[in-house]
PDB file of C-alpha atoms in Angstrom:
ATOM      1  CA  UNK A   1       0.000   0.000   0.000  1.00  0.00           C
ATOM      2  CA  UNK A   2       2.715   2.460   0.917  1.00  0.00           C
ATOM      3  CA  UNK A   3       4.648   1.581  -2.231  1.00  0.00           C
ATOM      4  CA  UNK A   4       1.550   2.321  -4.326  1.00  0.00           C
ATOM      5  CA  UNK A   5       1.113   5.757  -2.744  1.00  0.00           C
ATOM      6  CA  UNK A   6       4.798   6.635  -3.278  1.00  0.00           C
ATOM      7  CA  UNK A   7       4.781   5.295  -6.839  1.00  0.00           C
ATOM      8  CA  UNK A   8       1.663   7.286  -7.711  1.00  0.00           C
ATOM      9  CA  UNK A   9       3.120  10.457  -6.170  1.00  0.00           C
ATOM     10  CA  UNK A  10       6.382   9.973  -8.074  1.00  0.00           C
ATOM     11  CA  UNK A  11       4.571   9.532 -11.387  1.00  0.00           C
ATOM     12  CA  UNK A  12       2.404  12.593 -10.832  1.00  0.00           C
ATOM     13  CA  UNK A  13       5.367  14.735  -9.755  1.00  0.00           C
ATOM     14  CA  UNK A  14       7.323  13.638 -12.829  1.00  0.00           C
ATOM     15  CA  UNK A  15       4.392  14.702 -14.999  1.00  0.00           C
ATOM     16  CA  UNK A  16       4.326  18.075 -13.228  1.00  0.00           C
ATOM     17  CA  UNK A  17       8.041  18.573 -13.971  1.00  0.00           C
ATOM     18  CA  UNK A  18       7.502  17.645 -17.634  1.00  0.00           C
ATOM     19  CA  UNK A  19       4.571  20.074 -17.830  1.00  0.00           C
ATOM     20  CA  UNK A  20       6.804  22.816 -16.422  1.00  0.00           C
ATOM     21  CA  UNK A  21       9.459  22.092 -19.054  1.00  0.00           C
ATOM     22  CA  UNK A  22       6.781  22.244 -21.759  1.00  0.00           C
ATOM     23  CA  UNK A  23       5.614  25.576 -20.341  1.00  0.00           C
ATOM     24  CA  UNK A  24       9.188  26.875 -20.406  1.00  0.00           C
ATOM     25  CA  UNK A  25       9.416  25.937 -24.080  1.00  0.00           C
ATOM     26  CA  UNK A  26       6.483  28.221 -24.866  1.00  0.00           C
ATOM     27  CA  UNK A  27       8.491  31.265 -23.726  1.00  0.00           C
ATOM     28  CA  UNK A  28      10.563  32.548 -26.588  1.00  0.00           C
ATOM     29  CA  UNK A  29      14.278  32.941 -26.668  1.00  0.00           C
ATOM     30  CA  UNK A  30      16.297  34.464 -29.501  1.00  0.00           C
ATOM     31  CA  UNK A  31      15.024  31.913 -32.031  1.00  0.00           C
ATOM     32  CA  UNK A  32      11.569  31.144 -33.336  1.00  0.00           C
ATOM     33  CA  UNK A  33      10.653  27.758 -31.939  1.00  0.00           C
ATOM     34  CA  UNK A  34       7.617  25.748 -33.111  1.00  0.00           C
ATOM     35  CA  UNK A  35       6.926  24.769 -29.472  1.00  0.00           C
ATOM     36  CA  UNK A  36       6.193  28.421 -28.694  1.00  0.00           C
ATOM     37  CA  UNK A  37       3.248  28.291 -31.081  1.00  0.00           C
ATOM     38  CA  UNK A  38       2.107  24.699 -30.517  1.00  0.00           C
ATOM     39  CA  UNK A  39      -0.132  25.462 -27.537  1.00  0.00           C
ATOM     40  CA  UNK A  40      -1.789  28.549 -29.002  1.00  0.00           C
ATOM     41  CA  UNK A  41      -5.535  27.928 -28.990  1.00  0.00           C
ATOM     42  CA  UNK A  42      -7.406  28.731 -32.198  1.00  0.00           C
ATOM     43  CA  UNK A  43     -11.181  29.072 -32.461  1.00  0.00           C
ATOM     44  CA  UNK A  44     -11.796  26.435 -35.127  1.00  0.00           C
ATOM     45  CA  UNK A  45     -15.488  26.129 -36.006  1.00  0.00           C
ATOM     46  CA  UNK A  46     -16.381  27.285 -32.502  1.00  0.00           C
ATOM     47  CA  UNK A  47     -14.022  24.892 -30.699  1.00  0.00           C
ATOM     48  CA  UNK A  48     -10.770  25.985 -29.086  1.00  0.00           C
ATOM     49  CA  UNK A  49      -8.123  23.771 -30.731  1.00  0.00           C
ATOM     50  CA  UNK A  50      -4.331  23.760 -30.259  1.00  0.00           C
ATOM     51  CA  UNK A  51      -2.493  25.158 -33.276  1.00  0.00           C
ATOM     52  CA  UNK A  52      -0.344  22.034 -33.622  1.00  0.00           C
ATOM     53  CA  UNK A  53      -3.515  20.072 -34.485  1.00  0.00           C
ATOM     54  CA  UNK A  54      -4.515  22.530 -37.208  1.00  0.00           C
ATOM     55  CA  UNK A  55      -1.257  23.228 -39.016  1.00  0.00           C
ATOM     56  CA  UNK A  56       2.322  22.182 -39.590  1.00  0.00           C
ATOM     57  CA  UNK A  57       4.983  24.452 -38.105  1.00  0.00           C
ATOM     58  CA  UNK A  58       8.430  24.999 -39.631  1.00  0.00           C
ATOM     59  CA  UNK A  59      11.153  27.525 -38.956  1.00  0.00           C
ATOM     60  CA  UNK A  60      13.324  28.160 -42.007  1.00  0.00           C
ATOM     61  CA  UNK A  61      15.115  31.129 -40.401  1.00  0.00           C
ATOM     62  CA  UNK A  62      16.086  32.098 -36.859  1.00  0.00           C
ATOM     63  CA  UNK A  63      13.189  34.493 -36.259  1.00  0.00           C
ATOM     64  CA  UNK A  64      10.635  33.303 -38.823  1.00  0.00           C
ATOM     65  CA  UNK A  65       8.087  30.549 -38.511  1.00  0.00           C
ATOM     66  CA  UNK A  66       5.994  29.178 -41.385  1.00  0.00           C
ATOM     67  CA  UNK A  67       2.561  27.866 -40.462  1.00  0.00           C
ATOM     68  CA  UNK A  68       0.813  25.742 -43.087  1.00  0.00           C
ATOM     69  CA  UNK A  69      -2.823  25.017 -42.145  1.00  0.00           C
ATOM     70  CA  UNK A  70      -4.242  21.614 -43.018  1.00  0.00           C
ATOM     71  CA  UNK A  71      -7.574  23.340 -43.720  1.00  0.00           C
ATOM     72  CA  UNK A  72      -7.201  26.583 -45.685  1.00  0.00           C
ATOM     73  CA  UNK A  73     -10.495  27.789 -44.166  1.00  0.00           C
ATOM     74  CA  UNK A  74      -8.750  28.094 -40.806  1.00  0.00           C
ATOM     75  CA  UNK A  75      -6.092  30.473 -42.164  1.00  0.00           C
ATOM     76  CA  UNK A  76      -7.739  33.648 -40.871  1.00  0.00           C
ATOM     77  CA  UNK A  77      -8.580  32.143 -37.452  1.00  0.00           C
ATOM     78  CA  UNK A  78      -4.985  30.975 -36.979  1.00  0.00           C
ATOM     79  CA  UNK A  79      -3.648  34.386 -37.962  1.00  0.00           C
ATOM     80  CA  UNK A  80      -5.924  36.144 -35.447  1.00  0.00           C
ATOM     81  CA  UNK A  81      -5.013  33.686 -32.646  1.00  0.00           C
ATOM     82  CA  UNK A  82      -1.285  34.236 -33.169  1.00  0.00           C
ATOM     83  CA  UNK A  83      -1.663  38.006 -33.325  1.00  0.00           C
ATOM     84  CA  UNK A  84      -3.747  38.047 -30.112  1.00  0.00           C
ATOM     85  CA  UNK A  85      -1.373  35.827 -28.110  1.00  0.00           C
ATOM     86  CA  UNK A  86       0.188  37.816 -25.244  1.00  0.00           C
ATOM     87  CA  UNK A  87       3.970  37.847 -24.697  1.00  0.00           C
ATOM     88  CA  UNK A  88       4.676  36.770 -28.277  1.00  0.00           C
ATOM     89  CA  UNK A  89       4.797  40.010 -30.260  1.00  0.00           C
ATOM     90  CA  UNK A  90       4.887  38.251 -33.634  1.00  0.00           C
ATOM     91  CA  UNK A  91       4.297  40.132 -36.873  1.00  0.00           C
ATOM     92  CA  UNK A  92       1.879  37.947 -38.818  1.00  0.00           C
ATOM     93  CA  UNK A  93       1.074  37.894 -42.511  1.00  0.00           C
ATOM     94  CA  UNK A  94      -0.402  35.370 -44.912  1.00  0.00           C
ATOM     95  CA  UNK A  95      -0.298  34.846 -48.648  1.00  0.00           C
ATOM     96  CA  UNK A  96      -3.493  32.792 -48.836  1.00  0.00           C
ATOM     97  CA  UNK A  97      -1.654  29.484 -48.430  1.00  0.00           C
ATOM     98  CA  UNK A  98       0.766  29.858 -45.513  1.00  0.00           C
ATOM     99  CA  UNK A  99       1.150  32.177 -42.563  1.00  0.00           C
ATOM    100  CA  UNK A 100       4.533  33.756 -41.943  1.00  0.00           C
ATOM    101  CA  UNK A 101       5.150  34.833 -38.342  1.00  0.00           C
ATOM    102  CA  UNK A 102       8.233  36.972 -37.755  1.00  0.00           C
ATOM    103  CA  UNK A 103       9.439  37.583 -34.223  1.00  0.00           C
ATOM    104  CA  UNK A 104      11.103  40.914 -33.370  1.00  0.00           C
ATOM    105  CA  UNK A 105      14.587  41.105 -31.852  1.00  0.00           C
ATOM    106  CA  UNK A 106      14.605  40.737 -28.088  1.00  0.00           C
ATOM    107  CA  UNK A 107      15.616  43.787 -26.104  1.00  0.00           C
ATOM    108  CA  UNK A 108      17.230  43.557 -22.670  1.00  0.00           C
ATOM    109  CA  UNK A 109      13.993  44.699 -20.985  1.00  0.00           C
ATOM    110  CA  UNK A 110      11.956  42.130 -22.888  1.00  0.00           C
ATOM    111  CA  UNK A 111      14.402  39.380 -21.876  1.00  0.00           C
ATOM    112  CA  UNK A 112      13.992  40.374 -18.213  1.00  0.00           C
ATOM    113  CA  UNK A 113      10.196  40.229 -18.606  1.00  0.00           C
ATOM    114  CA  UNK A 114      10.489  36.726 -20.025  1.00  0.00           C
ATOM    115  CA  UNK A 115      12.686  35.683 -17.089  1.00  0.00           C
ATOM    116  CA  UNK A 116       9.949  36.884 -14.721  1.00  0.00           C
ATOM    117  CA  UNK A 117       7.351  34.905 -16.668  1.00  0.00           C
ATOM    118  CA  UNK A 118       9.488  31.758 -16.526  1.00  0.00           C
ATOM    119  CA  UNK A 119      10.060  32.185 -12.784  1.00  0.00           C
ATOM    120  CA  UNK A 120       6.304  32.462 -12.265  1.00  0.00           C
ATOM    121  CA  UNK A 121       5.753  29.279 -14.284  1.00  0.00           C
ATOM    122  CA  UNK A 122       8.432  27.529 -12.209  1.00  0.00           C
ATOM    123  CA  UNK A 123       6.802  28.614  -8.959  1.00  0.00           C
ATOM    124  CA  UNK A 124       3.428  27.334 -10.196  1.00  0.00           C
ATOM    125  CA  UNK A 125       5.034  23.978 -10.995  1.00  0.00           C
ATOM    126  CA  UNK A 126       6.638  23.814  -7.533  1.00  0.00           C
ATOM    127  CA  UNK A 127       3.257  24.529  -5.939  1.00  0.00           C
ATOM    128  CA  UNK A 128       1.793  21.700  -7.985  1.00  0.00           C
ATOM    129  CA  UNK A 129       4.500  19.308  -6.749  1.00  0.00           C
ATOM    130  CA  UNK A 130       3.946  20.411  -3.145  1.00  0.00           C
ATOM    131  CA  UNK A 131       0.199  19.861  -3.498  1.00  0.00           C
ATOM    132  CA  UNK A 132       0.897  16.347  -4.754  1.00  0.00           C
ATOM    133  CA  UNK A 133       3.159  15.794  -1.739  1.00  0.00           C
ATOM    134  CA  UNK A 134       0.408  16.949   0.623  1.00  0.00           C
ATOM    135  CA  UNK A 135      -2.122  14.620  -1.029  1.00  0.00           C
ATOM    136  CA  UNK A 136       0.295  11.665  -0.773  1.00  0.00           C
ATOM    137  CA  UNK A 137       1.024  12.520   2.873  1.00  0.00           C
ATOM    138  CA  UNK A 138      -2.708  12.522   3.637  1.00  0.00           C
ATOM    139  CA  UNK A 139      -3.012   9.101   1.993  1.00  0.00           C
ATOM    140  CA  UNK A 140      -0.078   7.828   4.068  1.00  0.00           C
ATOM    141  CA  UNK A 141      -1.630   9.202   7.270  1.00  0.00           C
ATOM    142  CA  UNK A 142      -4.818   7.290   6.440  1.00  0.00           C
ATOM    143  CA  UNK A 143      -2.755   4.077   6.362  1.00  0.00           C
ATOM    144  CA  UNK A 144      -1.288   4.539   9.883  1.00  0.00           C
ATOM    145  CA  UNK A 145      -3.767   2.166  11.525  1.00  0.00           C
ATOM    146  CA  UNK A 146      -3.105  -0.578   8.941  1.00  0.00           C
ATOM    147  CA  UNK A 147       0.708  -0.550   8.683  1.00  0.00           C
ATOM    148  CA  UNK A 148       1.942   1.230  11.782  1.00  0.00           C
ATOM    149  CA  UNK A 149       3.454   4.609  12.560  1.00  0.00           C
ATOM    150  CA  UNK A 150       7.080   3.580  11.943  1.00  0.00           C
ATOM    151  CA  UNK A 151       6.375   2.470   8.376  1.00  0.00           C
ATOM    152  CA  UNK A 152       4.432   5.650   7.658  1.00  0.00           C
ATOM    153  CA  UNK A 153       7.254   7.785   9.113  1.00  0.00           C
ATOM    154  CA  UNK A 154       9.798   6.041   6.836  1.00  0.00           C
ATOM    155  CA  UNK A 155       7.482   6.538   3.860  1.00  0.00           C
ATOM    156  CA  UNK A 156       7.075  10.240   4.673  1.00  0.00           C
ATOM    157  CA  UNK A 157      10.859  10.674   4.714  1.00  0.00           C
ATOM    158  CA  UNK A 158      11.051   8.960   1.341  1.00  0.00           C
ATOM    159  CA  UNK A 159       8.227  11.201   0.083  1.00  0.00           C
ATOM    160  CA  UNK A 160      10.224  14.260   1.166  1.00  0.00           C
ATOM    161  CA  UNK A 161      13.250  13.021  -0.813  1.00  0.00           C
ATOM    162  CA  UNK A 162      11.091  12.393  -3.878  1.00  0.00           C
ATOM    163  CA  UNK A 163       9.566  15.872  -3.578  1.00  0.00           C
ATOM    164  CA  UNK A 164      12.982  17.500  -3.179  1.00  0.00           C
ATOM    165  CA  UNK A 165      14.345  15.755  -6.272  1.00  0.00           C
ATOM    166  CA  UNK A 166      11.393  16.933  -8.372  1.00  0.00           C
ATOM    167  CA  UNK A 167      11.601  20.515  -7.070  1.00  0.00           C
ATOM    168  CA  UNK A 168      15.332  20.436  -7.864  1.00  0.00           C
ATOM    169  CA  UNK A 169      14.460  19.241 -11.382  1.00  0.00           C
ATOM    170  CA  UNK A 170      12.211  22.272 -11.831  1.00  0.00           C
ATOM    171  CA  UNK A 171      14.968  24.563 -10.497  1.00  0.00           C
ATOM    172  CA  UNK A 172      17.501  23.065 -12.937  1.00  0.00           C
ATOM    173  CA  UNK A 173      15.134  23.560 -15.872  1.00  0.00           C
ATOM    174  CA  UNK A 174      14.532  27.132 -14.687  1.00  0.00           C
ATOM    175  CA  UNK A 175      18.274  27.886 -14.553  1.00  0.00           C
ATOM    176  CA  UNK A 176      18.756  26.509 -18.080  1.00  0.00           C
ATOM    177  CA  UNK A 177      15.854  28.572 -19.424  1.00  0.00           C
ATOM    178  CA  UNK A 178      17.041  31.745 -17.665  1.00  0.00           C
ATOM    179  CA  UNK A 179      20.556  31.398 -19.114  1.00  0.00           C
ATOM    180  CA  UNK A 180      19.012  30.725 -22.516  1.00  0.00           C
ATOM    181  CA  UNK A 181      16.867  33.866 -22.239  1.00  0.00           C
ATOM    182  CA  UNK A 182      19.665  36.128 -21.056  1.00  0.00           C
ATOM    183  CA  UNK A 183      22.125  34.862 -23.687  1.00  0.00           C
ATOM    184  CA  UNK A 184      22.589  37.369 -26.493  1.00  0.00           C
TER     185      UNK A 184
END
């Protein structure tokens, strides 16, 4: 029983770390990255749909991204969604077949703003991991009468180590992203 609780907590915390890394990828650095655009939601026939499901994304140049919709009828909706996305600042234009999104050069102030955004995303991920720890601890406390207090105490120590390793993983990803953002 204890092993199941710890295993479940570990899996969920790992998913939270992966989600944080995916979130970090949506914040732009000096290059145009298709991952930045992948999670943009487009109103497609009244349904909010991720851009990566509606179009192929390619970046032929450092600051340019080509978006080729699978359905040409969605061209205008995709263009509007990209233009309205906050913290992106892309100049968008289409030729009736593809959309060309050009990202402006990053200024020092803009880079600092992006670092703040990434730190906020990291803190949200850490809160998520801590919430998972609290839930697992509650489940362990419920098992005290079945397995004994000593076993639960050992499991809680192991849970703390698991939590620390996942929080450290988020911190490492944050440091990498910050250095990437501040690199000119």
